[in-house]
PDB file of C-alpha atoms in Angstrom:
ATOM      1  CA  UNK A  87     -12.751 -10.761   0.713  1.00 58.00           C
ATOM      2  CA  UNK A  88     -12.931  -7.018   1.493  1.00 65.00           C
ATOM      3  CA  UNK A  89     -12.305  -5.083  -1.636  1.00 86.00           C
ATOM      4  CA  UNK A  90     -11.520  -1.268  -1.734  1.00 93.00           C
ATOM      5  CA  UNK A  91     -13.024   0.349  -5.031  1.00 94.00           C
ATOM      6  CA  UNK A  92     -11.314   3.510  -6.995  1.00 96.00           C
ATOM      7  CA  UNK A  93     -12.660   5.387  -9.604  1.00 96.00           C
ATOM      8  CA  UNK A  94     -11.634   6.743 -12.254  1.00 97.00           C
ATOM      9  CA  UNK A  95      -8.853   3.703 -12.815  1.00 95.00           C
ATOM     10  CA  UNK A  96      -7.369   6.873 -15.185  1.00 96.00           C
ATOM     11  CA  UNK A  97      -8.270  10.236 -16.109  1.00 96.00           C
ATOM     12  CA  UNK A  98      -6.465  13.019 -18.556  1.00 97.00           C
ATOM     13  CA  UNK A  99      -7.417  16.588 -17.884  1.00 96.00           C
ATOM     14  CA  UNK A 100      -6.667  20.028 -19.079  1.00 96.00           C
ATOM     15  CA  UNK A 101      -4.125  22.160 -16.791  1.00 97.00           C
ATOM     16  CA  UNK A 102      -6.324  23.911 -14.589  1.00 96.00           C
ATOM     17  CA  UNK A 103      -8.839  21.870 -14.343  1.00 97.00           C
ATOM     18  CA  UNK A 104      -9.983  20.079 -11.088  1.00 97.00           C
ATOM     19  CA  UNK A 105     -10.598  16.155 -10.669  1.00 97.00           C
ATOM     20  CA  UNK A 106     -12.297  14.191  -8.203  1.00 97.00           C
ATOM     21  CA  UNK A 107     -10.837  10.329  -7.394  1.00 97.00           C
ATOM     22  CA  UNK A 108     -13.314   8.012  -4.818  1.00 97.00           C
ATOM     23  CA  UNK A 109     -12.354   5.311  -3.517  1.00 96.00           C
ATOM     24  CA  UNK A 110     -14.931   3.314  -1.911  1.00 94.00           C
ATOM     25  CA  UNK A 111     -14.982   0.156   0.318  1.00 90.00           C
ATOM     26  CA  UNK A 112     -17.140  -2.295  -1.065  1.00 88.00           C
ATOM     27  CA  UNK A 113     -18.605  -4.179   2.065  1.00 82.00           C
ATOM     28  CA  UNK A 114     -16.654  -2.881   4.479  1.00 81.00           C
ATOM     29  CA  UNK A 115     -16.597   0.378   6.810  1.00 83.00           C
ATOM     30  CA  UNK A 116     -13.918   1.790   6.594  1.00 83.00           C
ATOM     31  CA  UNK A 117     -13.099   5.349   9.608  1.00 82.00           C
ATOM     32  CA  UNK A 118      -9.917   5.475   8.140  1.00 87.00           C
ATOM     33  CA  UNK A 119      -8.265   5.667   4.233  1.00 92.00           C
ATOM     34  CA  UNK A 120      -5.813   6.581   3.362  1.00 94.00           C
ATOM     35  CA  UNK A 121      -3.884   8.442  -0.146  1.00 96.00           C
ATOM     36  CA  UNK A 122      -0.885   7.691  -1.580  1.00 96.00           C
ATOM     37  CA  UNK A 123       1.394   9.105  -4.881  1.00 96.00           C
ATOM     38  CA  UNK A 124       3.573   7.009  -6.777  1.00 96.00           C
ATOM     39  CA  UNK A 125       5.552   8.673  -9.373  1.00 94.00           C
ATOM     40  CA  UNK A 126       7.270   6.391 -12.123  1.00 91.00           C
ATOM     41  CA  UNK A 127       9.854   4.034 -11.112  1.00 88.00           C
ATOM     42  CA  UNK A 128       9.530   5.414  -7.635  1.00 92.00           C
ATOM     43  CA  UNK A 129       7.634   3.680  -4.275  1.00 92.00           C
ATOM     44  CA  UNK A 130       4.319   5.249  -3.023  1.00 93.00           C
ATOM     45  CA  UNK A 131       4.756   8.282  -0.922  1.00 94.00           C
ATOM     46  CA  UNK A 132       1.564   8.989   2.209  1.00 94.00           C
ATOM     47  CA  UNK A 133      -0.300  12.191   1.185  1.00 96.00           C
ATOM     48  CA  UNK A 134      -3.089  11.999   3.818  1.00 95.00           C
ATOM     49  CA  UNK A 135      -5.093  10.114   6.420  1.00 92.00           C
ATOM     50  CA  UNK A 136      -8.422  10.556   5.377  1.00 90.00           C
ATOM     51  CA  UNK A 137     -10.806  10.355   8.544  1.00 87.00           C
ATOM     52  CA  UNK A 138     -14.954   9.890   8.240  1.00 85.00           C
ATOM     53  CA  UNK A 139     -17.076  12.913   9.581  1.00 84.00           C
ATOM     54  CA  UNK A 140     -13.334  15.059  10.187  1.00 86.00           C
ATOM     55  CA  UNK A 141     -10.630  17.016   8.732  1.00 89.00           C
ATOM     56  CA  UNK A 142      -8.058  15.202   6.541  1.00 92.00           C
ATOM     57  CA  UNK A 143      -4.235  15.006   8.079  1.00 93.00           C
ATOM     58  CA  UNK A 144      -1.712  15.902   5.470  1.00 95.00           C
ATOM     59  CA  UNK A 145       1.744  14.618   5.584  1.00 94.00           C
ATOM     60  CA  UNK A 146       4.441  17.493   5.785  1.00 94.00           C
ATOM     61  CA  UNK A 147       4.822  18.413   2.021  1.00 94.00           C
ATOM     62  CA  UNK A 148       1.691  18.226   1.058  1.00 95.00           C
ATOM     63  CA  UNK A 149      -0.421  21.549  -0.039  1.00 94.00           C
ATOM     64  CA  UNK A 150      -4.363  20.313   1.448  1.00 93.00           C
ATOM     65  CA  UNK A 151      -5.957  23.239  -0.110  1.00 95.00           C
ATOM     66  CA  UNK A 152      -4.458  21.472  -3.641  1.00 96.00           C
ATOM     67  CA  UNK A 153      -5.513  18.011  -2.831  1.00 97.00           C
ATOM     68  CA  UNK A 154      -8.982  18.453  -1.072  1.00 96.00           C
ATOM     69  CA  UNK A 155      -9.636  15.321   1.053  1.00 95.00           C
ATOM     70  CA  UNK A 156     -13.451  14.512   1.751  1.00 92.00           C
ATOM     71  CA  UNK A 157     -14.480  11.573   4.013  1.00 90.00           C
ATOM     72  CA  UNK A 158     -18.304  11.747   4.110  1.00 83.00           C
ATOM     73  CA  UNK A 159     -19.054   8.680   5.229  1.00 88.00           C
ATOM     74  CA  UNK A 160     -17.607   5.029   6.091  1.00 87.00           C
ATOM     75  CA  UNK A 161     -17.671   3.509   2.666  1.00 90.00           C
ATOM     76  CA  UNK A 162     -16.281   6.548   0.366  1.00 93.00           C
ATOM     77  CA  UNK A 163     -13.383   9.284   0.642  1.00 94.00           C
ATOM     78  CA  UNK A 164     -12.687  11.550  -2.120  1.00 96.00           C
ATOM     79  CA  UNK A 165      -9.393  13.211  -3.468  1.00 97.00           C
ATOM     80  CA  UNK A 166      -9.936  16.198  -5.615  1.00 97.00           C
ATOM     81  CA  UNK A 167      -6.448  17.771  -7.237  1.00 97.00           C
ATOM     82  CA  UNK A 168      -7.320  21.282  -7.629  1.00 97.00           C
ATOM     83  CA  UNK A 169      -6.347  23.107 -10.587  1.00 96.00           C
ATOM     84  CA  UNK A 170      -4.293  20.797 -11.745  1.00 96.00           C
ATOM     85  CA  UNK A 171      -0.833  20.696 -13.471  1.00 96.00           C
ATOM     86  CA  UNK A 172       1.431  18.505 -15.238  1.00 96.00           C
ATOM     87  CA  UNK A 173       3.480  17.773 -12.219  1.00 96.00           C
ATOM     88  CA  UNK A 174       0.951  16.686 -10.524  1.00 96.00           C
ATOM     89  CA  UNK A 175       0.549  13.541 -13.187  1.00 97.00           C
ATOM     90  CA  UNK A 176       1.209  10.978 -10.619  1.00 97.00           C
ATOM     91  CA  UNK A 177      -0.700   7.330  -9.960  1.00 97.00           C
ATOM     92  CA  UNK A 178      -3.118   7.889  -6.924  1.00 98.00           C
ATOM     93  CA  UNK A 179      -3.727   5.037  -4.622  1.00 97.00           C
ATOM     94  CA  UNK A 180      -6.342   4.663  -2.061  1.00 96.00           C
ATOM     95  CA  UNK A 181      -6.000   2.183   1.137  1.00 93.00           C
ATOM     96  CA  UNK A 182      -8.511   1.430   3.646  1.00 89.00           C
ATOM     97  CA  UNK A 183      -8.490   0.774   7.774  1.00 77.00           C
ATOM     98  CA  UNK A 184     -11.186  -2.131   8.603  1.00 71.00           C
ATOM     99  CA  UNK A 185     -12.875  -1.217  11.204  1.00 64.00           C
ATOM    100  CA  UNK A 186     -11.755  -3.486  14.310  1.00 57.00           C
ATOM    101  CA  UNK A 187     -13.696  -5.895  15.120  1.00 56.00           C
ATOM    102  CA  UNK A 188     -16.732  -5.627  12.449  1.00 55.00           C
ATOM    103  CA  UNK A 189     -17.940  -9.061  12.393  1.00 49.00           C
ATOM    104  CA  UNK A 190     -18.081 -11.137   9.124  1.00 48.00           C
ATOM    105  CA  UNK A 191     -14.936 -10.272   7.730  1.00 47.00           C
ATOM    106  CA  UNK A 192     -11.571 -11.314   9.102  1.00 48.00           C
ATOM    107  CA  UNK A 193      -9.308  -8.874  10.186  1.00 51.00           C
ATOM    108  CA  UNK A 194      -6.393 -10.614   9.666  1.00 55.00           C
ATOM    109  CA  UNK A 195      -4.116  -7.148  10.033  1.00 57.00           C
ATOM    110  CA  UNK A 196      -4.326  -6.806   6.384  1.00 65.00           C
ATOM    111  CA  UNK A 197      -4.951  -3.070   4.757  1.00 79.00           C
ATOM    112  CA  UNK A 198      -7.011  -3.279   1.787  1.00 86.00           C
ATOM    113  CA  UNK A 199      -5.659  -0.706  -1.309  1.00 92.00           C
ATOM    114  CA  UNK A 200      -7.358   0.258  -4.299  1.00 94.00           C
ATOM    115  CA  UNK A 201      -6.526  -0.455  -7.858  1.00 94.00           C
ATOM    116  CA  UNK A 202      -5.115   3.164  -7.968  1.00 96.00           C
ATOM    117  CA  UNK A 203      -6.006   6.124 -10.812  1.00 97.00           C
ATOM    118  CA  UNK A 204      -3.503   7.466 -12.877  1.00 97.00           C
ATOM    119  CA  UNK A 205      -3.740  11.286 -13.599  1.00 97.00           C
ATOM    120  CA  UNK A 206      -2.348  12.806 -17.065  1.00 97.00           C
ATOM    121  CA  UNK A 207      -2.297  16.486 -16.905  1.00 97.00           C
ATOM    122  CA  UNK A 208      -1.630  18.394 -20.043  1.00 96.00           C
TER     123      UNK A 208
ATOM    124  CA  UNK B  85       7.518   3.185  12.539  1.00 62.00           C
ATOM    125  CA  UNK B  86      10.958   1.085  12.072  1.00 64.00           C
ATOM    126  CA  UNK B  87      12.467   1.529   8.612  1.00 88.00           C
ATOM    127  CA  UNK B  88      13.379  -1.790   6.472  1.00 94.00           C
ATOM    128  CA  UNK B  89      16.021  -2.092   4.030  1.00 95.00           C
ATOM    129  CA  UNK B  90      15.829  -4.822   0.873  1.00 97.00           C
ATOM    130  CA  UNK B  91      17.493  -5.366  -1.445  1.00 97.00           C
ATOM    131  CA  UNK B  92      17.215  -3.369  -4.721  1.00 96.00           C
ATOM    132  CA  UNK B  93      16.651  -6.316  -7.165  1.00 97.00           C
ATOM    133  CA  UNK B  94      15.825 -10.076  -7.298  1.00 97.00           C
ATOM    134  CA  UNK B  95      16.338 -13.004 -10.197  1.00 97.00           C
ATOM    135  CA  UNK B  96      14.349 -16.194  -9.995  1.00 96.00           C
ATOM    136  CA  UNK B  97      13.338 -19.138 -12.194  1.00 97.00           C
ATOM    137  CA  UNK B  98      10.247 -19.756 -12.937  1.00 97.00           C
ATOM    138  CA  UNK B  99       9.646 -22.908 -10.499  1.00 97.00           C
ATOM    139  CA  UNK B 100      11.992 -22.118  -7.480  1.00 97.00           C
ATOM    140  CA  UNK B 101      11.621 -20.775  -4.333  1.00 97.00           C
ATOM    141  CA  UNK B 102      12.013 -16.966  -4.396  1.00 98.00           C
ATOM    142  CA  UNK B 103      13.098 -16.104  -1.128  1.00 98.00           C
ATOM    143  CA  UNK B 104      13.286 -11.930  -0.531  1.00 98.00           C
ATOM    144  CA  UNK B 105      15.568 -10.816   2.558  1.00 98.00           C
ATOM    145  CA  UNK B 106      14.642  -8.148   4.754  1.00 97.00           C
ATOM    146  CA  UNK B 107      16.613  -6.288   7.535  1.00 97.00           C
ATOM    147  CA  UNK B 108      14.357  -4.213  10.643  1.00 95.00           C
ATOM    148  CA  UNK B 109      17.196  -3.997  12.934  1.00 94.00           C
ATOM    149  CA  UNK B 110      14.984  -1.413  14.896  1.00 92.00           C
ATOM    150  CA  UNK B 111      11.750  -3.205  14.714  1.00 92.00           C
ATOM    151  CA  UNK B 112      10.274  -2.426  18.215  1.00 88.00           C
ATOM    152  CA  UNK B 113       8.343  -5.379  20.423  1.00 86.00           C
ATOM    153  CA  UNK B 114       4.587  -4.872  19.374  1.00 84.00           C
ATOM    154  CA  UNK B 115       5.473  -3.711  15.475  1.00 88.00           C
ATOM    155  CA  UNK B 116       4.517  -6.540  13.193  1.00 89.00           C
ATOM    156  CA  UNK B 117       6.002  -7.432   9.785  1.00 92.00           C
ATOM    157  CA  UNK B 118       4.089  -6.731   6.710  1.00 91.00           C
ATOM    158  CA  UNK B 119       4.659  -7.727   2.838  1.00 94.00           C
ATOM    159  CA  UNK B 120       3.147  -6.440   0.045  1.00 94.00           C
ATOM    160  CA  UNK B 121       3.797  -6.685  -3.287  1.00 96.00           C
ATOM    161  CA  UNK B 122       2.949  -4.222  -6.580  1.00 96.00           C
ATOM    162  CA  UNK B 123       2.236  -5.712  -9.855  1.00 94.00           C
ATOM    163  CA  UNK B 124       2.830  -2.694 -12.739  1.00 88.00           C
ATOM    164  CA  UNK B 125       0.074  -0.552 -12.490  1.00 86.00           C
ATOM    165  CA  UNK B 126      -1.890  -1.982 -10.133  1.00 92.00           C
ATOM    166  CA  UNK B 127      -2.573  -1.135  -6.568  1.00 93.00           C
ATOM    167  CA  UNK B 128      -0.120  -3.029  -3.588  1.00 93.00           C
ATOM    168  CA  UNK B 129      -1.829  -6.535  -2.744  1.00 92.00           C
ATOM    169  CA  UNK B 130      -1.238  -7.858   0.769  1.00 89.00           C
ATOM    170  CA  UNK B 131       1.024 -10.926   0.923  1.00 93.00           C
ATOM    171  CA  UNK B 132       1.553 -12.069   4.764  1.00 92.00           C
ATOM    172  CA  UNK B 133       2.489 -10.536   7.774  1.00 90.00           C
ATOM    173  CA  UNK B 134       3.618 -11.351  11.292  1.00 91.00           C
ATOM    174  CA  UNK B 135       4.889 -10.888  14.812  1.00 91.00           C
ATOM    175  CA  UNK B 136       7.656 -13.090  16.040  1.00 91.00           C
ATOM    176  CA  UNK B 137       6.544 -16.803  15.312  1.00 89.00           C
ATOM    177  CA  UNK B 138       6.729 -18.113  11.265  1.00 94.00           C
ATOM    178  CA  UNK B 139       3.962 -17.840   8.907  1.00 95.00           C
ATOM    179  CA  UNK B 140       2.477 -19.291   5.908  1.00 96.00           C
ATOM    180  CA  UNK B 141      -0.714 -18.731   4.285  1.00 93.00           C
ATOM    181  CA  UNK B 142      -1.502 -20.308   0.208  1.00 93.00           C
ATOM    182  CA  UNK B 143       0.736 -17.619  -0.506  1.00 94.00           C
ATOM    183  CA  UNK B 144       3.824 -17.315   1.044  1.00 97.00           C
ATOM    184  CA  UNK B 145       5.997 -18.005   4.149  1.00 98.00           C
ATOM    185  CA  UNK B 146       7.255 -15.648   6.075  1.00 98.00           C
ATOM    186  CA  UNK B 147      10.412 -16.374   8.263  1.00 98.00           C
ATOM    187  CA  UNK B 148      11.197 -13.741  11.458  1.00 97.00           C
ATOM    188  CA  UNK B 149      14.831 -14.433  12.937  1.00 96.00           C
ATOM    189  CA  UNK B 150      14.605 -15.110  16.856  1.00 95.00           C
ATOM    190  CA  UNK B 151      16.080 -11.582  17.441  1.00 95.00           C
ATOM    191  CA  UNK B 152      13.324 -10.372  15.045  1.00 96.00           C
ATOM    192  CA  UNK B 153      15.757  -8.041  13.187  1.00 96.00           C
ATOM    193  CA  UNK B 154      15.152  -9.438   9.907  1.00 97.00           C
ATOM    194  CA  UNK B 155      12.783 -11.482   8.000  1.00 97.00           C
ATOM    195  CA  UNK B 156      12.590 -13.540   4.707  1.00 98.00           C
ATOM    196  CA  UNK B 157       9.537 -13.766   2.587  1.00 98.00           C
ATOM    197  CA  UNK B 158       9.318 -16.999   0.799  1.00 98.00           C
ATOM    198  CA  UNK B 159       7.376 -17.718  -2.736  1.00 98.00           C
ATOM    199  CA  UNK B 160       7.509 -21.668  -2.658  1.00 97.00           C
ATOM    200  CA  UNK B 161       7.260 -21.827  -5.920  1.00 96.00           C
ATOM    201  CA  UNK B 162       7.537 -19.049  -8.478  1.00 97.00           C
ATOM    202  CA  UNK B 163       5.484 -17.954 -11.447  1.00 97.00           C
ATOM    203  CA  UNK B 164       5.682 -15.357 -14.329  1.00 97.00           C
ATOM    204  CA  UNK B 165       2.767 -13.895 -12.731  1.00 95.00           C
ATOM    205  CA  UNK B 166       5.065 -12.879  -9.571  1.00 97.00           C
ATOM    206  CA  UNK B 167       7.232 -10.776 -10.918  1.00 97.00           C
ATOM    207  CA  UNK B 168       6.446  -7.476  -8.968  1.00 97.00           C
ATOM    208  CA  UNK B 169       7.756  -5.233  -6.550  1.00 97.00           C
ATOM    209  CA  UNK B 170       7.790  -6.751  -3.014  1.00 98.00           C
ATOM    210  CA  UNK B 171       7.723  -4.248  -0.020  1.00 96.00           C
ATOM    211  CA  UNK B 172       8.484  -5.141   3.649  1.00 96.00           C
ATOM    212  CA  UNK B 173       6.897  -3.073   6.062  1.00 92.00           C
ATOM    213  CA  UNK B 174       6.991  -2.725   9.636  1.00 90.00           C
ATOM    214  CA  UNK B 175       4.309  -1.294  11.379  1.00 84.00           C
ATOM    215  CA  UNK B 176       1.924  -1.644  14.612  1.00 76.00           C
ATOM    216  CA  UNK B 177      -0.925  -3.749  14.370  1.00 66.00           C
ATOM    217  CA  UNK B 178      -4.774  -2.814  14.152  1.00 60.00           C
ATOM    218  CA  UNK B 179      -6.040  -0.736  16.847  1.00 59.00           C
ATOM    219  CA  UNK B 180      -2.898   1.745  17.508  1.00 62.00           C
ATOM    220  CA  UNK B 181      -3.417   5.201  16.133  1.00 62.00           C
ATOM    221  CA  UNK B 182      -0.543   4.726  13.478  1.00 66.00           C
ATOM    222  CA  UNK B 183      -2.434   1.615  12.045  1.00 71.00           C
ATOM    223  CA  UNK B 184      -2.542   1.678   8.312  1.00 75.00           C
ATOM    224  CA  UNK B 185       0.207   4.849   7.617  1.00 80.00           C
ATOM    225  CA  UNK B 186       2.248   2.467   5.502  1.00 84.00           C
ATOM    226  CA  UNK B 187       6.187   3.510   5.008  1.00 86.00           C
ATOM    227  CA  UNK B 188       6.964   2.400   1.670  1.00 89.00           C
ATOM    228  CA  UNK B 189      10.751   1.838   0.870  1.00 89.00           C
ATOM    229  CA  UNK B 190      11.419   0.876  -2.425  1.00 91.00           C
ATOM    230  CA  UNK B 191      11.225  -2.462  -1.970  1.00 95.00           C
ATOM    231  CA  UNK B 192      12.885  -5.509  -3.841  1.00 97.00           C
ATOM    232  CA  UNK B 193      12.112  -5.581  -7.944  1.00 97.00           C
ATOM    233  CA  UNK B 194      11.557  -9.610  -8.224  1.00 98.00           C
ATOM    234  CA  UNK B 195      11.420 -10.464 -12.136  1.00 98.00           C
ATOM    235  CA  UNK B 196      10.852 -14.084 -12.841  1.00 97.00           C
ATOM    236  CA  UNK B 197      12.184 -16.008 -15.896  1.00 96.00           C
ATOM    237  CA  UNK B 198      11.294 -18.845 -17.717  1.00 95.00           C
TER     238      UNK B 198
END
């Protein structure tokens, strides 16, 4: 089956510091990811459609010059969390749109996430 | 997209049916059901989903009330291993612009026992 790839699964940083989270579809193409945040004990919150070969749309809330969005082709979008900051320790997840109708896999409606990277700011 | 309520938590033994109730009393006619679940840590895995009629898949069931204001996911038989957070989502279906913008509520905590 489809699988959607992130990387790093975790990272700690330094305040300040940038970091850089793929997420790549494995044998898929994929137009459209997407990013989510999921604080502790709480449900994931949408940061940002992430579209291939365009701009990024941000949900209201959410600063896009602090979470750069990259979507350089239609197997890989990047999140980078710019000068980051302890509140900003959060688990980032990664889903993917299949495109419709790309033959040999099923598109049974399903959205394909990643297995998410936790951030630990100090 | 229509907004789903569940309940908060969710006991079952280890062996039953789990069956997690869901209310979309303002589903609209071409918004499908979704369910996914989220084991600790781990990104949400797709369960089931559908439209009006009942499905099953080697997963689940899913049950859609004629009116199609409420749903019940079914586990037909429950393991440790499904203890998780189970999220009902209703959403379009592939090919509308909204497609994939996932509304998570906080979905139902199901913790199985022995």
């Amino acid at each position: 089956g489809a699988v959607v790839s992130q990387h790093p699964s975790w990272v700690i940083c330094k305040s300040g510091t940038s970091v850089k989270i793929e997420c790549r579809s494995l044998d898929f193409q994929a137009t459209t990811m997407f990013w989510y945040r999921q604080f502790p004990k709480q449900s994931l919150m949408l940061m940002a459609t992430s579209n291939e070969g365009s701009k990024a749309t941000y949900e209201q809330g959410v600063e896009k010059d602090k979470f750069l969005i990259n979507h350089a082709s239609l197997t890989l979008s990047t999140l980078t969390v710019t000068s980051a900051h302890p509140e900003d320790s959060s688990f980032y997840i990664c889903s993917a749109r299949i495109v419709p109708g790309l033959a040999g896999i099923a598109n049974t409606g399903e959205l394909f996430f990643g297995e998410g990277s936790r951030l630990t700011v100090l | 997209d229509a907004k789903t309520t569940q309940p908060p938590s969710m006991d079952c033994a280890e062996g039953r049916a789990a069956n997690l109730p869901c209310n979309h009393s303002t589903i609209s006619g071409n918004e499908y059901v979704y369910w996914y679940r989220q084991i600790h840590s781990q990104g949400p895995q797709y369960i089931i989903h559908g439209l009006k009629n009942n499905e099953t898949n080697e997963m689940a069931s899913l049950i859609i009330t004629e009116d199609r204001k409420s749903s019940t996911l079914i586990l037909p038989h429950a393991t440790l291993r499904d203890t998780a957070v189970y999220y009902c989502i209703v959403m379009g279906n592939a090919g509308g612009t909204s497609y994939g913008k996932l509304t998570f509520g906080q979905g139902t905590i199901l913790t199985v026992h022995p």
